[in-house]
Structures are given as C-alpha cells and as structure tokens.
GROMACS .gro file of N, CA, C and O in nm:
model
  292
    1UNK      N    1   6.893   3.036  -6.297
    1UNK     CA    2   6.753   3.002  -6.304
    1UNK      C    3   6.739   2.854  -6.336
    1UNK      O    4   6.824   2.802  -6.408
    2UNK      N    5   6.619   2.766  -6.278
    2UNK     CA    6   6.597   2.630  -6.266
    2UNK      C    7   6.525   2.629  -6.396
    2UNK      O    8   6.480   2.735  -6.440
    3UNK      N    9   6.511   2.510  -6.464
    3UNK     CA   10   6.418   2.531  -6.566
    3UNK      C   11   6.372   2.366  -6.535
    3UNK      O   12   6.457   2.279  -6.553
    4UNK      N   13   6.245   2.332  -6.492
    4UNK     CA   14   6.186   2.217  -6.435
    4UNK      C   15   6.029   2.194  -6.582
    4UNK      O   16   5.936   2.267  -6.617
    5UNK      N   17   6.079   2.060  -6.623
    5UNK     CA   18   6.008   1.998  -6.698
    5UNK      C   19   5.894   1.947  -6.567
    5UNK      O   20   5.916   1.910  -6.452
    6UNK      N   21   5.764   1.965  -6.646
    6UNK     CA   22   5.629   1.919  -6.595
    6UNK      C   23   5.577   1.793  -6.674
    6UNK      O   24   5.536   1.813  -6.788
    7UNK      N   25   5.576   1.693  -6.636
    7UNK     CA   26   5.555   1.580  -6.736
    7UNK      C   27   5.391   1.633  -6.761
    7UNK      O   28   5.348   1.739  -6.717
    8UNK      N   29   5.316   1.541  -6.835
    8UNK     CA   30   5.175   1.494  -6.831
    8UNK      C   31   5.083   1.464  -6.729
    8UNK      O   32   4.977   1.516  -6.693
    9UNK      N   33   5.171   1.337  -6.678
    9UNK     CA   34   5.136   1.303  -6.556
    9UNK      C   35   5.078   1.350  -6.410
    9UNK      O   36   5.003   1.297  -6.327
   10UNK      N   37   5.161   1.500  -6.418
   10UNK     CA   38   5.192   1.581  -6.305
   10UNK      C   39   5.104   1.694  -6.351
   10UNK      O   40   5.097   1.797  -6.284
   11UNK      N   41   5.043   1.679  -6.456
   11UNK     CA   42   4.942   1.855  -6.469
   11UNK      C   43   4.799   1.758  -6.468
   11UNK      O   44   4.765   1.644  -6.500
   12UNK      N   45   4.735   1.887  -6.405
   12UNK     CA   46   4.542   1.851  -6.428
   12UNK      C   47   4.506   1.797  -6.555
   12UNK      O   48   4.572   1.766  -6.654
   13UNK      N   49   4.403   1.793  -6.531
   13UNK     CA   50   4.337   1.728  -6.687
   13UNK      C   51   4.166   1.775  -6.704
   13UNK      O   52   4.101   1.695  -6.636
   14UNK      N   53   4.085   1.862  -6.762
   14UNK     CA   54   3.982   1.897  -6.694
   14UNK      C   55   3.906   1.899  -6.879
   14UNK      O   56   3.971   1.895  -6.983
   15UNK      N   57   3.759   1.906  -6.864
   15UNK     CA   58   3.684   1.853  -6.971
   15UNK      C   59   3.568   2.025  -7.006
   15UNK      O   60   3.563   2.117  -6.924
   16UNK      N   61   3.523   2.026  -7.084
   16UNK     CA   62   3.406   2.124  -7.128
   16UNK      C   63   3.311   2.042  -7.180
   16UNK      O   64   3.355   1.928  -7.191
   17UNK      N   65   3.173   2.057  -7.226
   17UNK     CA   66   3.083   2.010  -7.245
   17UNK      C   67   3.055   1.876  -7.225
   17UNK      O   68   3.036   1.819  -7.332
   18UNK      N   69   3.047   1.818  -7.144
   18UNK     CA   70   3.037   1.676  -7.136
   18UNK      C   71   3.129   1.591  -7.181
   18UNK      O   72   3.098   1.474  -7.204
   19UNK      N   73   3.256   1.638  -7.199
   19UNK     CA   74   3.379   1.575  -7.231
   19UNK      C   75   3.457   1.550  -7.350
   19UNK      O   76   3.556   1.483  -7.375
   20UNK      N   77   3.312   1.692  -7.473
   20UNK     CA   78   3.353   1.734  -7.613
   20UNK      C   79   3.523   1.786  -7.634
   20UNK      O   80   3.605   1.740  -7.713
   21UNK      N   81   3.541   1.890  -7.542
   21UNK     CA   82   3.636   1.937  -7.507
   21UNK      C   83   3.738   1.932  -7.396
   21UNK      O   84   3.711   1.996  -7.294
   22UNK      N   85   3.860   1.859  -7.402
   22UNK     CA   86   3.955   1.825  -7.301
   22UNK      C   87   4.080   1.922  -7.291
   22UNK      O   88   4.138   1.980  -7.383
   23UNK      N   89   4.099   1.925  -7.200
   23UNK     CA   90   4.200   1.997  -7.156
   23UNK      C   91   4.317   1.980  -7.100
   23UNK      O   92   4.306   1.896  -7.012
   24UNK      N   93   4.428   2.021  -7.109
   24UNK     CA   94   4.567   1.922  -7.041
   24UNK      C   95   4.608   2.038  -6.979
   24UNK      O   96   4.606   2.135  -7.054
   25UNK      N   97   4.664   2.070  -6.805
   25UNK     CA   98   4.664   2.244  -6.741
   25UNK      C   99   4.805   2.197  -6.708
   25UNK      O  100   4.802   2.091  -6.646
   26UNK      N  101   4.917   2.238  -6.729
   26UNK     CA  102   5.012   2.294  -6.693
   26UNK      C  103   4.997   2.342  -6.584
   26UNK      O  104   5.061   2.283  -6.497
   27UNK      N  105   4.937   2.426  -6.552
   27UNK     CA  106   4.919   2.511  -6.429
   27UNK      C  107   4.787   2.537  -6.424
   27UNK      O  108   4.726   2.630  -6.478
   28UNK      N  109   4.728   2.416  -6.328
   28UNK     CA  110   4.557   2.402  -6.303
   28UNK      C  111   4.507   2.483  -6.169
   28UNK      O  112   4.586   2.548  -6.100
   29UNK      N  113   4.379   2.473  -6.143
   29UNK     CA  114   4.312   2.524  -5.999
   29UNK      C  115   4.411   2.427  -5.921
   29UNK      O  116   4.490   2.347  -5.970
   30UNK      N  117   4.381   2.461  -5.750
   30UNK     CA  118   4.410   2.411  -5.636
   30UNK      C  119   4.314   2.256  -5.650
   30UNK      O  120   4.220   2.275  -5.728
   31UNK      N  121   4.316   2.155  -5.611
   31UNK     CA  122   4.259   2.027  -5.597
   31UNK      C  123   4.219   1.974  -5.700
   31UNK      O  124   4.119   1.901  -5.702
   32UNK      N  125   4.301   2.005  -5.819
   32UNK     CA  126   4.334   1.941  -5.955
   32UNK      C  127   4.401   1.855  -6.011
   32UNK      O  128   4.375   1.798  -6.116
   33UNK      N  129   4.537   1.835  -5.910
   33UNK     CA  130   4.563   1.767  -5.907
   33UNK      C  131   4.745   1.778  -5.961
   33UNK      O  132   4.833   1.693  -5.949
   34UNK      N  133   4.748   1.893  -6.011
   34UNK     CA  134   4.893   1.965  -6.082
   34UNK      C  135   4.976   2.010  -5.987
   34UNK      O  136   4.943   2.073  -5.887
   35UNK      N  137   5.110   1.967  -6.027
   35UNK     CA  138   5.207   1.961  -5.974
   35UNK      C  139   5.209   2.122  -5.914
   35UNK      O  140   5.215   2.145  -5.793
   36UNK      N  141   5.205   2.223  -6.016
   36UNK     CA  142   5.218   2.328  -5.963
   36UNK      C  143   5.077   2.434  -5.982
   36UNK      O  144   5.015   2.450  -6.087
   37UNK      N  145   5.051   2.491  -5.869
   37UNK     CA  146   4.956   2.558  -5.829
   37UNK      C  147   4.892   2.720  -5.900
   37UNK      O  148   4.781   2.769  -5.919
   38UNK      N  149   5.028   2.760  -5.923
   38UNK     CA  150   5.035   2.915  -5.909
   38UNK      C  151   5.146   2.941  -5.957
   38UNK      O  152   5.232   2.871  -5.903
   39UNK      N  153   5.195   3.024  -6.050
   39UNK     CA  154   5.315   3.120  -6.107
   39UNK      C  155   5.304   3.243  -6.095
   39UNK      O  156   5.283   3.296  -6.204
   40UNK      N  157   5.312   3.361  -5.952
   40UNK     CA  158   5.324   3.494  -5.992
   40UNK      C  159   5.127   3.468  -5.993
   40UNK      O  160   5.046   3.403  -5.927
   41UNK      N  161   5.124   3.577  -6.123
   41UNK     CA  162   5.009   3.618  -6.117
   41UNK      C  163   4.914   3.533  -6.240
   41UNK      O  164   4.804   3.568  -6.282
   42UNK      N  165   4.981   3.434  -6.273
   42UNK     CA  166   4.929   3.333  -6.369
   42UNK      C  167   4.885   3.243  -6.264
   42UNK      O  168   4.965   3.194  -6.184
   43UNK      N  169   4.752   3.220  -6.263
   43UNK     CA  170   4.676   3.140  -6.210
   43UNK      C  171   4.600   2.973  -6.291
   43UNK      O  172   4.551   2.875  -6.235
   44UNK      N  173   4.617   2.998  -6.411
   44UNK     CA  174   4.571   2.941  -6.479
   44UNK      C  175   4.611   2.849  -6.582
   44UNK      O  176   4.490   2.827  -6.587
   45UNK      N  177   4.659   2.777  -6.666
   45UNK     CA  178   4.672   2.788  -6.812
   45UNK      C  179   4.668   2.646  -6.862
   45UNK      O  180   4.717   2.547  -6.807
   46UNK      N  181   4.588   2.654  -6.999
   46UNK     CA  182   4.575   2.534  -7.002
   46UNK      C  183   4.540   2.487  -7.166
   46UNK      O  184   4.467   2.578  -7.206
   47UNK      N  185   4.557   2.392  -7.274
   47UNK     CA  186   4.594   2.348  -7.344
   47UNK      C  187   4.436   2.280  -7.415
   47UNK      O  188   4.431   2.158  -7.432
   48UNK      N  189   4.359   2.335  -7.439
   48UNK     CA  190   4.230   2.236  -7.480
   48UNK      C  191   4.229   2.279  -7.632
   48UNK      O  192   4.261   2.377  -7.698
   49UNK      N  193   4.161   2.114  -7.656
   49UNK     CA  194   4.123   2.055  -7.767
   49UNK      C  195   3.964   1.975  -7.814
   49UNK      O  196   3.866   1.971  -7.739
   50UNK      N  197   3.968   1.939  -7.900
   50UNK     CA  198   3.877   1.892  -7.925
   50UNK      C  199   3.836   1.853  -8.093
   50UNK      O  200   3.851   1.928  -8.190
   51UNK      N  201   3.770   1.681  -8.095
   51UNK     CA  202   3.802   1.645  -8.199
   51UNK      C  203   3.679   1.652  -8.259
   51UNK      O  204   3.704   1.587  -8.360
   52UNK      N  205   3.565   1.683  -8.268
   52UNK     CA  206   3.421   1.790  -8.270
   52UNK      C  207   3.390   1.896  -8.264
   52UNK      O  208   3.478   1.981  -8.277
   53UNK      N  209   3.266   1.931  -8.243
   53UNK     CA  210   3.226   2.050  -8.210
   53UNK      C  211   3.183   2.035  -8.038
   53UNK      O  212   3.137   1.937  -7.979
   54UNK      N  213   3.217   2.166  -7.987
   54UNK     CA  214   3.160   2.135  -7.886
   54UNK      C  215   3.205   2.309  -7.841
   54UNK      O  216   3.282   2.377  -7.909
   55UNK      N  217   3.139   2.357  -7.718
   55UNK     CA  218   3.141   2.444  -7.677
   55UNK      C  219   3.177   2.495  -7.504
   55UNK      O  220   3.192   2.424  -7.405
   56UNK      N  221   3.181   2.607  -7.515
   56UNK     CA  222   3.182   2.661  -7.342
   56UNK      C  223   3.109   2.808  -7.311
   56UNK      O  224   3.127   2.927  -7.337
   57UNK      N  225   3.025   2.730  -7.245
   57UNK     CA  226   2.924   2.835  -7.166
   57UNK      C  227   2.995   3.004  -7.141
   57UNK      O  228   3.113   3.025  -7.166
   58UNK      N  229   2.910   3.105  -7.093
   58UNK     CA  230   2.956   3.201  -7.023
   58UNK      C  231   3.018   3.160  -6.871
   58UNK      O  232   2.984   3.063  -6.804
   59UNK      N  233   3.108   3.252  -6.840
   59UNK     CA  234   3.147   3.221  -6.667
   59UNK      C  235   3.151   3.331  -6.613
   59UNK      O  236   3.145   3.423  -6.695
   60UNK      N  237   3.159   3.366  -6.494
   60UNK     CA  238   3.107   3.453  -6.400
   60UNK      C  239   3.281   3.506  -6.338
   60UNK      O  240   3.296   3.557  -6.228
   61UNK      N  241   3.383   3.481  -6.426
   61UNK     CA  242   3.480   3.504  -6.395
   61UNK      C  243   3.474   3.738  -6.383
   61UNK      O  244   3.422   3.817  -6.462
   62UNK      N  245   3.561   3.765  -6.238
   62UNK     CA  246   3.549   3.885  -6.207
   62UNK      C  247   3.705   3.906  -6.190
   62UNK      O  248   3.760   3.809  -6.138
   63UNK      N  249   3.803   4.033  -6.228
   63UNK     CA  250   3.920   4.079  -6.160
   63UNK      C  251   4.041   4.034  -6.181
   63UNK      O  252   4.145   4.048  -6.117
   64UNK      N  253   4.004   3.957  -6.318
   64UNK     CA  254   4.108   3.883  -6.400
   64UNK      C  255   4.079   3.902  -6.559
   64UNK      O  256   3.967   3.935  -6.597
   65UNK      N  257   4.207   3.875  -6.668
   65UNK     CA  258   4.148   3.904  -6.815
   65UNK      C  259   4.170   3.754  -6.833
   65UNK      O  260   4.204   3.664  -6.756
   66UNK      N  261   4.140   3.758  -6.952
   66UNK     CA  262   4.146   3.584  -7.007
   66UNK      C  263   4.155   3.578  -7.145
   66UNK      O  264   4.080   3.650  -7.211
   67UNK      N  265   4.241   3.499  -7.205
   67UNK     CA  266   4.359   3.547  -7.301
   67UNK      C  267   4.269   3.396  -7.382
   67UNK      O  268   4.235   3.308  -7.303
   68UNK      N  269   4.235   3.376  -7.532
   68UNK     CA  270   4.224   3.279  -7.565
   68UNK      C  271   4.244   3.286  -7.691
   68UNK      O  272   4.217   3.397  -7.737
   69UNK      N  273   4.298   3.177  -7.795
   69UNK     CA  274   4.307   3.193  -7.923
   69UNK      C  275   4.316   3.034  -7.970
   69UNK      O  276   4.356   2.928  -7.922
   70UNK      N  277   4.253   3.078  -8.093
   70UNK     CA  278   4.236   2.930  -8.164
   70UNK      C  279   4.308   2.910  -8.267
   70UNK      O  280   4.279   2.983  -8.362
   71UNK      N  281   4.410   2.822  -8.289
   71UNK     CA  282   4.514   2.786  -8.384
   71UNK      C  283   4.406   2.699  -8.515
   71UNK      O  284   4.429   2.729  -8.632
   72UNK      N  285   4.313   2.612  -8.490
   72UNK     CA  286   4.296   2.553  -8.611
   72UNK      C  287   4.146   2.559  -8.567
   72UNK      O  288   4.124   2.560  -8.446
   73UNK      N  289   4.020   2.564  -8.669
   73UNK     CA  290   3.889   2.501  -8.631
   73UNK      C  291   3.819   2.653  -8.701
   73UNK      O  292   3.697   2.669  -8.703
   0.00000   0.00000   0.00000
C-alpha cells in the first residue's frame, strides 16, 4: 500500500459565514481545487476552524450522513 502525503497547497480551502469560519479539505468537492477528488465512498472531509463566533446554516444535503464534532469552543 502507497501512503501519499497531501501538502496544504494541494487541498481546497472553503469559508462559512462570510469567512467567520475557514476550512482546509483534504478531500474537497470537484472544482475546488484538491488534489484528490473522491476516496471510495468518502466524498468529503474537511478541517474547519474558527477564531470567533460564527455559524452554518441548514443544508439540503439528501442520501448521505454527516459526521461532525467539536474538539474545543
């Protein structure tokens, strides 16, 4: 098995509320800009922060679960 480092550089970078909340994706959407697209059935994943308060809306996400947890705040 290959085990391939993803720099910074090479993953998306995507924002929540007007740019309260940033995000660094390992494994972003298609035209994001990340090296890699898709793992299997992980479509997604991604690393956000934020040095405020700030929030994220409801989404209209269907046919997928969505896994989230907050380490500090």
């Amino acid at each position: 098995m290959e085990i391939k480092i993803i720099k910074p550089q090479d993953q998306a970078k995507g924002e929540f509320d007007g740019g309260k909340i940033v995000e660094q994706k390992p494994i972003g959407f298609s035209g994001e800009g990340a090296l890699i697209k898709r793992v299997g059935p992980l479509f997604y994943w991604a690393w956000a922060q934020s040095t405020g308060e700030g929030g994220i809306g409801l989404h209209p996400h269907q046919g997928f679960e969505i896994l989230t947890y907050v380490i500090k705040g």
